Structures are given as C-alpha cells and as structure tokens.
Tab-separated table of C-alpha atoms and ligand atoms in Angstrom:
chain	number	residue	atom	x	y	z
U	1	MET	CA	-14.173	8.624	-16.651
U	2	SER	CA	-15.647	11.759	-15.081
U	3	GLY	CA	-17.290	11.579	-11.421
U	4	LYS	CA	-21.013	10.543	-12.857
U	5	ASN	CA	-19.696	7.361	-14.200
U	6	VAL	CA	-20.974	3.925	-11.381
U	7	THR	CA	-18.007	2.550	-10.296
U	8	GLU	CA	-20.141	-1.508	-9.479
U	9	VAL	CA	-18.695	-3.242	-6.613
U	10	VAL	CA	-18.407	-7.214	-6.726
U	11	PRO	CA	-17.516	-10.307	-4.810
U	12	ALA	CA	-14.287	-11.575	-5.370
U	13	GLY	CA	-15.721	-15.124	-6.188
U	14	PRO	CA	-14.268	-16.444	-9.495
U	15	GLU	CA	-16.953	-13.863	-11.327
U	16	GLY	CA	-16.175	-11.712	-9.855
U	17	ILE	CA	-11.997	-11.702	-9.995
U	18	ALA	CA	-12.914	-13.180	-14.596
U	19	LYS	CA	-14.504	-9.505	-15.259
U	20	ALA	CA	-11.420	-8.046	-13.169
U	21	ALA	CA	-9.531	-9.373	-15.659
U	22	ARG	CA	-11.736	-8.658	-17.867
U	23	ILE	CA	-11.723	-5.117	-17.752
U	24	LEU	CA	-7.689	-4.586	-16.731
U	25	GLU	CA	-6.862	-6.269	-20.310
U	26	SER	CA	-8.588	-4.278	-21.535
U	27	GLY	CA	-6.695	-0.844	-19.488
U	28	GLY	CA	-9.608	-0.051	-17.449
U	29	LEU	CA	-8.879	0.462	-13.523
U	30	VAL	CA	-9.927	-2.122	-10.811
U	31	ALA	CA	-9.523	-2.366	-6.871
U	32	VAL	CA	-8.379	-4.802	-5.572
U	33	PRO	CA	-7.417	-6.348	-1.787
U	34	THR	CA	-3.851	-7.465	-1.137
U	35	GLU	CA	-3.347	-8.921	2.401
U	36	THR	CA	-2.413	-5.378	3.046
U	37	VAL	CA	-4.935	-2.834	1.759
U	38	TYR	CA	-6.430	-1.859	-1.343
U	39	GLY	CA	-5.104	-1.719	-4.644
U	40	LEU	CA	-5.916	0.033	-7.219
U	41	ALA	CA	-5.081	-1.825	-10.441
U	42	ALA	CA	-3.759	-1.211	-13.701
U	43	ARG	CA	-1.672	-3.474	-16.547
U	44	ALA	CA	1.279	-2.669	-16.185
U	45	ASP	CA	3.009	-2.886	-19.213
U	46	SER	CA	0.468	-0.408	-20.668
U	47	ASP	CA	1.368	3.533	-21.208
U	48	GLU	CA	-2.590	4.678	-20.744
U	49	ALA	CA	-3.122	2.572	-18.100
U	50	VAL	CA	-0.283	3.959	-16.161
U	51	ALA	CA	-1.411	7.031	-16.379
U	52	ARG	CA	-5.351	6.395	-16.080
U	53	ILE	CA	-3.373	5.449	-13.035
U	54	TYR	CA	-1.941	9.093	-11.819
U	55	ALA	CA	-5.441	10.517	-13.357
U	56	ALA	CA	-7.484	8.730	-10.917
U	57	LYS	CA	-5.644	8.967	-7.846
U	58	GLY	CA	-3.878	12.670	-8.655
U	59	ARG	CA	-1.042	11.157	-8.328
U	60	PRO	CA	1.862	13.061	-8.561
U	61	ASP	CA	4.328	11.356	-11.559
U	62	PHE	CA	7.877	11.203	-10.267
U	63	ASN	CA	5.897	8.464	-7.411
U	64	PRO	CA	6.667	5.724	-8.580
U	65	LEU	CA	4.508	2.415	-8.843
U	66	ILE	CA	4.757	-1.349	-6.762
U	67	VAL	CA	4.407	-3.535	-9.569
U	68	HIS	CA	2.679	-6.340	-8.635
U	69	VAL	CA	3.986	-10.483	-9.959
U	70	ARG	CA	3.031	-13.897	-9.502
U	71	GLY	CA	6.540	-15.051	-8.270
U	72	LEU	CA	9.744	-14.935	-8.537
U	73	GLU	CA	10.093	-16.278	-12.153
U	74	GLN	CA	8.073	-13.225	-13.025
U	75	ALA	CA	9.349	-10.953	-10.866
U	76	GLN	CA	12.991	-11.200	-13.084
U	77	ARG	CA	11.490	-10.839	-16.608
U	78	TYR	CA	11.823	-6.606	-15.209
U	79	ALA	CA	14.120	-6.439	-12.326
U	80	GLU	CA	17.974	-7.845	-11.786
U	81	PHE	CA	17.670	-10.400	-8.665
U	82	SER	CA	21.081	-10.202	-6.791
U	83	LEU	CA	21.759	-13.657	-4.819
U	84	LEU	CA	20.702	-11.665	-1.400
U	85	ALA	CA	17.412	-9.714	-3.545
U	86	ARG	CA	16.636	-14.119	-4.649
U	87	ALA	CA	16.827	-14.225	-1.010
U	88	LEU	CA	14.869	-12.151	0.672
U	89	ALA	CA	12.097	-12.842	-2.053
U	90	GLY	CA	12.049	-16.400	-1.686
U	91	VAL	CA	11.567	-15.543	2.032
U	92	HIS	CA	9.162	-13.313	2.038
U	93	TRP	CA	6.860	-13.982	-1.331
U	94	PRO	CA	3.977	-14.008	-1.613
U	95	GLY	CA	3.755	-11.728	1.146
U	96	PRO	CA	3.724	-8.414	2.772
U	97	LEU	CA	7.748	-7.367	1.076
U	98	THR	CA	8.246	-5.003	-2.091
U	99	LEU	CA	11.868	-4.812	-2.997
U	100	VAL	CA	13.346	-2.194	-5.604
U	101	LEU	CA	15.404	-3.875	-7.659
U	102	PRO	CA	17.274	-2.608	-10.762
U	103	ARG	CA	15.367	-2.149	-13.462
U	104	ARG	CA	16.154	-4.420	-16.285
U	105	ALA	CA	17.003	-2.295	-19.046
U	106	ASP	CA	14.476	-4.640	-22.135
U	107	PHE	CA	11.978	-5.087	-18.568
U	108	GLY	CA	9.271	-4.326	-20.611
U	109	LEU	CA	6.321	-1.560	-18.482
U	110	ALA	CA	5.074	1.146	-19.178
U	111	GLU	CA	8.129	4.309	-18.376
U	112	ALA	CA	5.347	5.675	-16.381
U	113	VAL	CA	6.247	3.348	-13.909
U	114	THR	CA	8.796	3.442	-12.263
U	115	ALA	CA	8.488	7.259	-13.401
U	116	GLY	CA	11.937	7.046	-14.838
U	117	LEU	CA	14.005	5.553	-12.143
U	118	PRO	CA	16.831	3.226	-12.253
U	119	THR	CA	15.386	0.641	-10.229
U	120	ILE	CA	11.535	-1.351	-10.192
U	121	ALA	CA	9.483	-2.172	-6.770
U	122	LEU	CA	8.315	-5.620	-7.366
U	123	ARG	CA	6.207	-7.365	-4.762
U	124	ALA	CA	4.201	-10.319	-5.002
U	125	PRO	CA	1.051	-10.287	-2.464
U	126	ALA	CA	-0.560	-13.756	-0.319
U	127	HIS	CA	-4.196	-12.225	-0.591
U	128	PRO	CA	-5.647	-15.618	-2.321
U	129	ALA	CA	-8.138	-13.170	-4.547
U	130	MET	CA	-5.099	-10.535	-5.519
U	131	ARG	CA	-2.918	-14.211	-6.142
U	132	ALA	CA	-5.834	-15.898	-8.477
U	133	LEU	CA	-5.775	-12.727	-11.172
U	134	LEU	CA	-2.526	-12.314	-11.458
U	135	ASP	CA	-2.429	-15.602	-12.852
U	136	ALA	CA	-5.302	-15.396	-14.625
U	137	VAL	CA	-3.622	-12.105	-16.570
U	138	ASP	CA	-0.768	-12.118	-18.702
U	139	PHE	CA	0.712	-9.023	-17.784
U	140	PRO	CA	1.385	-6.951	-13.663
U	141	LEU	CA	-0.466	-5.249	-11.838
U	142	ALA	CA	0.672	-1.531	-10.772
U	143	ALA	CA	-0.839	-1.113	-7.846
U	144	PRO	CA	-0.543	2.405	-5.171
U	145	SER	CA	-2.895	1.841	-1.874
U	146	ALA	CA	-6.361	3.007	-3.765
U	147	ASN	CA	-7.268	6.165	-2.631
U	148	ARG	CA	-6.523	9.491	-3.870
U	149	SER	CA	-3.052	10.804	-2.914
U	150	GLY	CA	-2.221	12.265	0.276
U	151	PHE	CA	-5.366	10.300	1.777
U	152	ILE	CA	-6.038	7.757	4.411
U	153	SER	CA	-5.326	4.257	2.359
U	154	PRO	CA	-7.901	1.213	1.738
U	155	THR	CA	-8.935	-1.544	4.265
U	156	CYS	CA	-12.436	-2.595	2.974
U	157	ALA	CA	-14.567	-1.068	-0.399
U	158	ASP	CA	-16.370	1.293	1.428
U	159	HIS	CA	-12.734	3.227	2.082
U	160	VAL	CA	-11.824	2.680	-1.509
U	161	LEU	CA	-15.662	4.741	-2.944
U	162	ALA	CA	-14.523	6.932	0.036
U	163	SER	CA	-12.268	8.853	-2.477
U	164	LEU	CA	-12.264	7.025	-5.465
U	165	ASP	CA	-16.265	6.343	-6.361
U	166	GLY	CA	-17.261	6.802	-9.977
U	167	ARG	CA	-12.941	7.286	-10.791
U	168	ILE	CA	-12.763	3.901	-10.866
U	169	GLU	CA	-14.691	0.853	-13.379
U	170	MET	CA	-15.324	-1.329	-10.700
U	171	VAL	CA	-13.953	-2.515	-6.624
U	172	LEU	CA	-12.789	-6.599	-6.072
U	173	ASP	CA	-14.408	-6.608	-2.687
U	174	GLY	CA	-12.536	-8.930	-0.670
U	175	GLY	CA	-13.641	-7.874	2.805
U	176	ALA	CA	-10.943	-6.532	5.623
U	177	THR	CA	-7.923	-6.286	4.425
U	178	PRO	CA	-5.461	-8.238	7.040
U	179	ALA	CA	-2.438	-7.070	7.789
U	180	GLY	CA	-3.461	-3.783	7.756
U	181	VAL	CA	-0.430	-1.313	6.090
U	182	GLU	CA	1.651	-1.416	3.349
U	183	SER	CA	4.317	-3.736	2.607
U	184	THR	CA	7.580	-3.219	4.415
U	185	ILE	CA	9.999	-1.229	1.044
U	186	VAL	CA	13.681	-2.638	1.059
U	187	ALA	CA	16.363	-1.837	-1.430
U	188	VAL	CA	18.542	-3.779	-2.038
U	189	ARG	CA	21.728	-1.862	-3.897
U	190	ALA	CA	24.280	-3.858	-6.339
U	191	ASP	CA	26.913	-3.278	-3.534
U	192	GLY	CA	24.763	-5.764	-1.090
U	193	SER	CA	23.718	-3.047	1.179
U	194	VAL	CA	19.727	-3.493	2.328
U	195	GLU	CA	17.976	0.039	3.132
U	196	GLU	CA	14.126	-0.005	4.380
U	197	LEU	CA	12.624	2.665	2.795
U	198	ARG	CA	9.693	2.788	4.558
U	199	PRO	CA	9.047	0.710	7.180
U	200	GLY	CA	6.243	-2.783	7.347
U	201	PRO	CA	4.023	-5.519	8.961
U	202	ILE	CA	8.374	-7.317	7.707
U	203	GLN	CA	10.972	-6.848	9.850
U	204	LEU	CA	14.322	-7.131	8.426
U	205	ARG	CA	15.714	-4.597	10.604
U	206	THR	CA	17.712	-6.710	13.292
U	207	ARG	CA	18.558	-9.629	11.320
U	208	GLY	CA	21.918	-10.043	10.828
U	209	ARG	CA	24.426	-7.662	9.234
U	210	GLY	CA	20.539	-5.799	10.306
U	211	ILE	CA	19.704	-3.084	7.313
U	212	GLU	CA	20.233	0.456	7.524
U	213	ALA	CA	16.654	2.878	8.177
U	214	GLY	CA	17.902	4.803	4.308
U	215	VAL	CA	16.348	7.693	1.969
U	216	GLU	CA	13.240	6.916	1.683
U	217	ALA	CA	10.824	5.826	-1.116
U	218	PRO	CA	10.249	9.228	-3.349
U	219	GLY	CA	6.283	8.400	-2.351
U	220	GLN	CA	6.899	8.717	1.471
U	221	LEU	CA	5.935	12.647	1.238
U	222	ALA	CA	5.609	14.113	4.726
U	223	SER	CA	2.507	15.201	5.086
U	224	HIS	CA	0.192	11.794	4.068
U	225	TYR	CA	-2.686	9.392	4.791
U	226	ALA	CA	-3.859	12.872	5.918
U	227	PRO	CA	-7.553	12.837	7.053
U	228	GLY	CA	-7.971	16.441	6.803
U	229	LYS	CA	-7.883	17.550	10.106
U	230	PRO	CA	-5.975	18.142	12.880
U	231	VAL	CA	-4.378	15.368	14.719
U	232	ARG	CA	-1.829	15.139	17.956
U	233	LEU	CA	0.160	12.658	19.072
U	234	ASP	CA	0.986	10.282	21.164
U	235	ALA	CA	-2.522	11.408	23.959
U	236	ASP	CA	-3.139	9.665	26.897
U	237	ARG	CA	-7.004	11.438	27.233
U	238	ALA	CA	-9.472	14.155	24.635
U	239	GLN	CA	-10.305	17.550	24.858
U	240	PRO	CA	-13.583	17.974	24.711
U	241	ASP	CA	-13.447	18.808	20.219
U	242	GLU	CA	-10.956	16.015	19.939
U	243	PHE	CA	-12.156	12.162	18.557
U	244	LEU	CA	-9.347	9.531	20.505
U	245	ILE	CA	-8.256	6.780	18.913
U	246	GLY	CA	-7.112	4.829	22.120
U	247	PHE	CA	-4.432	1.390	21.869
U	248	GLY	CA	-4.424	-0.559	25.333
U	249	PRO	CA	-5.341	1.229	28.487
U	250	VAL	CA	-6.004	4.024	27.303
U	251	ALA	CA	-10.217	4.280	26.344
U	252	GLY	CA	-10.857	6.049	22.908
U	253	ASP	CA	-14.464	6.914	21.412
U	254	VAL	CA	-12.777	3.936	19.109
U	255	THR	CA	-9.824	1.650	19.811
U	256	LEU	CA	-6.834	0.362	17.264
U	257	SER	CA	-6.351	-2.854	20.339
U	258	ALA	CA	-7.820	-2.296	23.243
U	259	ARG	CA	-5.834	-5.379	24.651
U	260	GLY	CA	-2.368	-3.428	23.116
U	261	ASP	CA	-1.861	-5.878	20.049
U	262	LEU	CA	-0.118	-4.359	17.426
U	263	ASP	CA	-0.606	-6.847	14.699
U	264	GLU	CA	-4.324	-6.240	15.921
U	265	ALA	CA	-3.629	-1.294	16.147
U	266	ALA	CA	-2.000	-1.867	12.378
U	267	ALA	CA	-5.405	-3.518	10.429
U	268	ARG	CA	-7.774	-1.465	12.506
U	269	LEU	CA	-5.929	1.486	11.835
U	270	TYR	CA	-6.649	2.701	8.949
U	271	ALA	CA	-10.717	1.506	10.036
U	272	CYS	CA	-10.149	3.977	12.552
U	273	LEU	CA	-8.206	7.016	11.045
U	274	HIS	CA	-11.576	6.541	8.572
U	275	GLU	CA	-13.982	6.648	11.053
U	276	ALA	CA	-11.917	9.832	12.918
U	277	ALA	CA	-11.862	11.974	9.868
U	278	ARG	CA	-16.117	10.921	9.628
U	279	ALA	CA	-16.742	12.117	13.295
U	280	SER	CA	-18.304	15.313	14.386
U	281	GLN	CA	-15.120	16.082	16.298
U	282	PRO	CA	-13.302	18.546	14.370
U	283	ARG	CA	-9.554	17.232	15.843
U	284	ILE	CA	-8.196	13.912	16.610
U	285	ALA	CA	-5.768	12.744	18.946
U	286	VAL	CA	-4.335	9.341	19.286
U	287	ALA	CA	-2.909	7.424	22.302
U	288	PRO	CA	0.026	6.180	22.126
U	289	VAL	CA	2.060	3.494	19.851
U	290	PRO	CA	5.046	1.261	21.025
U	291	GLU	CA	7.928	1.287	18.747
U	292	GLU	CA	8.343	-2.014	18.056
U	293	GLY	CA	7.421	-5.263	15.567
U	294	VAL	CA	4.561	-2.774	13.476
U	295	GLY	CA	4.352	-0.035	15.858
U	296	ARG	CA	7.421	1.063	13.854
U	297	ALA	CA	4.964	0.799	10.954
U	298	ILE	CA	2.032	2.132	12.911
U	299	ASN	CA	4.329	5.161	14.252
U	300	ASP	CA	4.935	5.539	10.499
U	301	ARG	CA	1.743	6.414	9.038
U	302	LEU	CA	0.462	8.330	12.296
U	303	ARG	CA	3.306	10.974	11.972
U	304	ARG	CA	2.479	11.946	8.723
U	305	ALA	CA	-1.102	12.017	8.994
U	306	ALA	CA	-0.358	14.626	12.449
U	307	ALA	CA	2.000	16.899	9.732
D	1	LIG	O1	1.469	-2.829	0.720
D	1	LIG	C1	1.184	-1.724	-0.463
D	1	LIG	O2	2.649	-2.131	-1.119
D	1	LIG	C2	0.469	-1.839	-1.386
D	1	LIG	C3	-0.360	-2.705	-2.395
D	1	LIG	C4	-2.167	-2.232	-2.628
D	1	LIG	O3	0.403	-3.425	-2.515
D	1	LIG	N1	0.682	-0.219	-2.412
D	1	LIG	C5	1.303	1.017	-1.595
D	1	LIG	O4	2.063	1.761	-2.721
D	1	LIG	O5	1.569	1.394	-0.728
D	1	LIG	P1	1.784	2.661	-2.435
D	1	LIG	O6	1.406	3.731	-3.959
D	1	LIG	O7	1.100	3.544	-1.427
D	1	LIG	O8	2.692	3.271	-1.946
D	1	LIG	C6	4.693	2.092	-3.147
D	1	LIG	C7	5.488	2.888	-2.447
D	1	LIG	C8	5.295	4.395	-2.118
D	1	LIG	O9	6.218	5.466	-1.823
D	1	LIG	C9	6.709	4.528	-4.033
D	1	LIG	O10	6.874	6.078	-4.138
D	1	LIG	C10	7.652	4.143	-3.233
D	1	LIG	O11	6.856	2.199	-3.481
D	1	LIG	N2	8.129	3.518	-4.708
D	1	LIG	C11	7.703	2.385	-5.729
D	1	LIG	N3	8.774	2.491	-6.524
D	1	LIG	C12	9.976	2.699	-5.859
D	1	LIG	C13	11.002	2.879	-6.308
D	1	LIG	N4	11.785	2.203	-7.559
D	1	LIG	N5	12.597	3.471	-5.591
D	1	LIG	C14	12.228	4.066	-4.762
D	1	LIG	N6	10.912	3.796	-4.260
D	1	LIG	C15	9.476	3.662	-5.268
D	2	LIG	MG1	-0.557	5.866	-1.131
C-alpha cells in the first residue's frame, strides 16, 4: 500500500469484526484493540502478510512478533509448554502476559514471526473485540504495537492513524485501551527458570522463588516510544520551554494521575506522550513515578522515551 491509500476506521461491533476477519484472511493489515495497546495484526501463518507488518512499521527484521491466540489449546500447537508455562497461562490468560517458550519444530507459522529464534512469544488477549476476532478466524494473529517502529505506542484509534494512516487497511475501533502499557513478557526456560523480559501490567516478580529481571526482549531498544523531542525525567516543575506531564502532587500541563494512582497513570501514559509530542513546547518534562507495581513498566517506557 502506498501513502495515498485510505485507512478505514470501523467500530468494533459485529460488522466491524466480520470485516476485519475478511481483510486478515486475504493477507491484509488491521489495527486491533487489546487490553494493553492497539496491535497491528496480520495472519501469522502467511509469510507475505507478516512481511507487510515489518514494512508498514519500518520494523527491523531481527525483532520478533507476539503471536495472539484464543487460549492455551491453540497456543500448544506452536510452542512446547512445560508444566510451569501451562500454570502461568492458566492463571493469567486471557490477559496481559506474554510467554516466550521453545517453539515447536512443526509450528507452521511464518518464519519471520520469530525472527529466526528458537523461541516464540505467545499471548491470549482479554479484550472482548480481539477475542471475538480470534474466534472469527482460523489462524493466530501476529501483532506488534500499532505504531511506526520506535514511536509512541497507540492506546486509541487516533494514535494508530498518527503514524500508520494510509499504510494499513483498517483500524478496528474499540475505544481507549484499559491497561495502557504493553504486556508483561516472561521467558520460561527449559530448566524451569522464569525471566522477565519486559515489565508490564502483571507482576510476577515477588512471588514464590521470585523471577529474574533477565536478558531483554530483542525489541527493547534503548530508544523507543520516542515523542521526537527531548524528554527530562523526575521533574518537579517545568522549565519555560517544557511541556510538563504531572503525577500526584506535581501538577502539569496534563497529568498521568492527579490522585497518584499507578493504574490510571499506565492507562494515560501514551495519551499524555502523544499530547506532549503535539504541543508547541520543544521539550517534555515528566514528574517522578514510583518504581512499584505497574510503575516499573511506566518508568521502563519513560526511560526509553527519554533515551
Ligand atoms: O501488549 C502487547 O504485548 C502488545 C499487544 C498488541 O499485544 N504487543 C506488543 O508487541 O507490545 P511489540 O512488538 O511492540 O513488542 C513485542 C516484544 C518485542 O520487544 C519483541 O522483541 C519481543 O516482544 N519478543 C517477541 N518474540 C520474542 C522471542 N521469541 N523472544 C524474546 N522476545 C520476543
Ligand atoms: Mg512496540
């Protein structure tokens, strides 16, 4: 598709879901709501369709994709599930937990999905529209966040259009996404260890044996979620040329959460960054956010936005 093509925005009702399913069946790209952020979906079993994701996003080809499934039964066609992996899926699916597992030799999906790695990232999303869409098709959906590579992630249809308008066939509009930051990613190794590759809405760290904050996911580039302007963190007031994103007692031009609520802050993070990117001020400052619970994920994204 060239830049002059039209990206249709369709509400996530039954007709919209049926239309999205038809586009995906024919190898097209549809931005879809999940409980975390909007994903840029294509059928995961088609080399051509998956190649189009990388092209539309300008994504480096070494950065593998998450494969979205209905649940454990479908997921087991693509990966080897240890008992521990099955237990984690049992507790957290559908929901914002991505499991990185050894991929099955006969997994039958596009090679580019895993970028040549011996592992595959799988997640069963909880968003009702995404679940209805996965029920309507007979293949899993590869879906990275629906933004140009390196830019701010999208939590509403407008954010998707801001960087992908004309590059994809359709946006399935399910309104603002509730969690607001991308899924927690953990790798479950053959020796039974669990490594957190990306912090997110689900906290596994403090449980039982605890889990390591390990090697990062390959796509976790130091600079990411970039609003295109310098970002200063831990600010308690704005300099004259700064747009201030507040939190709790630090009031800003906008606030992540005036009452200091971390879930609200996660849900509003990318909308605030999009607004800061559009603002007239040439710089952005962000109030301190506590490094606890989903605050870890918020600070991880803010550090990359500032890098
Ligand atoms: O919440 C989410 O996870 C959203 C929604 C759409 O599901 N998706 C998302 O995708 O955040 P993306 O592509 O923006 O981030 C996926 C991350 C990347 O950092 C990628 O490197 C990592 O997952 N990843 C994918 N497959 C992997 C694998 N086999 N091993 C390690 N990391 C992997
Ligand atoms: Mg992303």
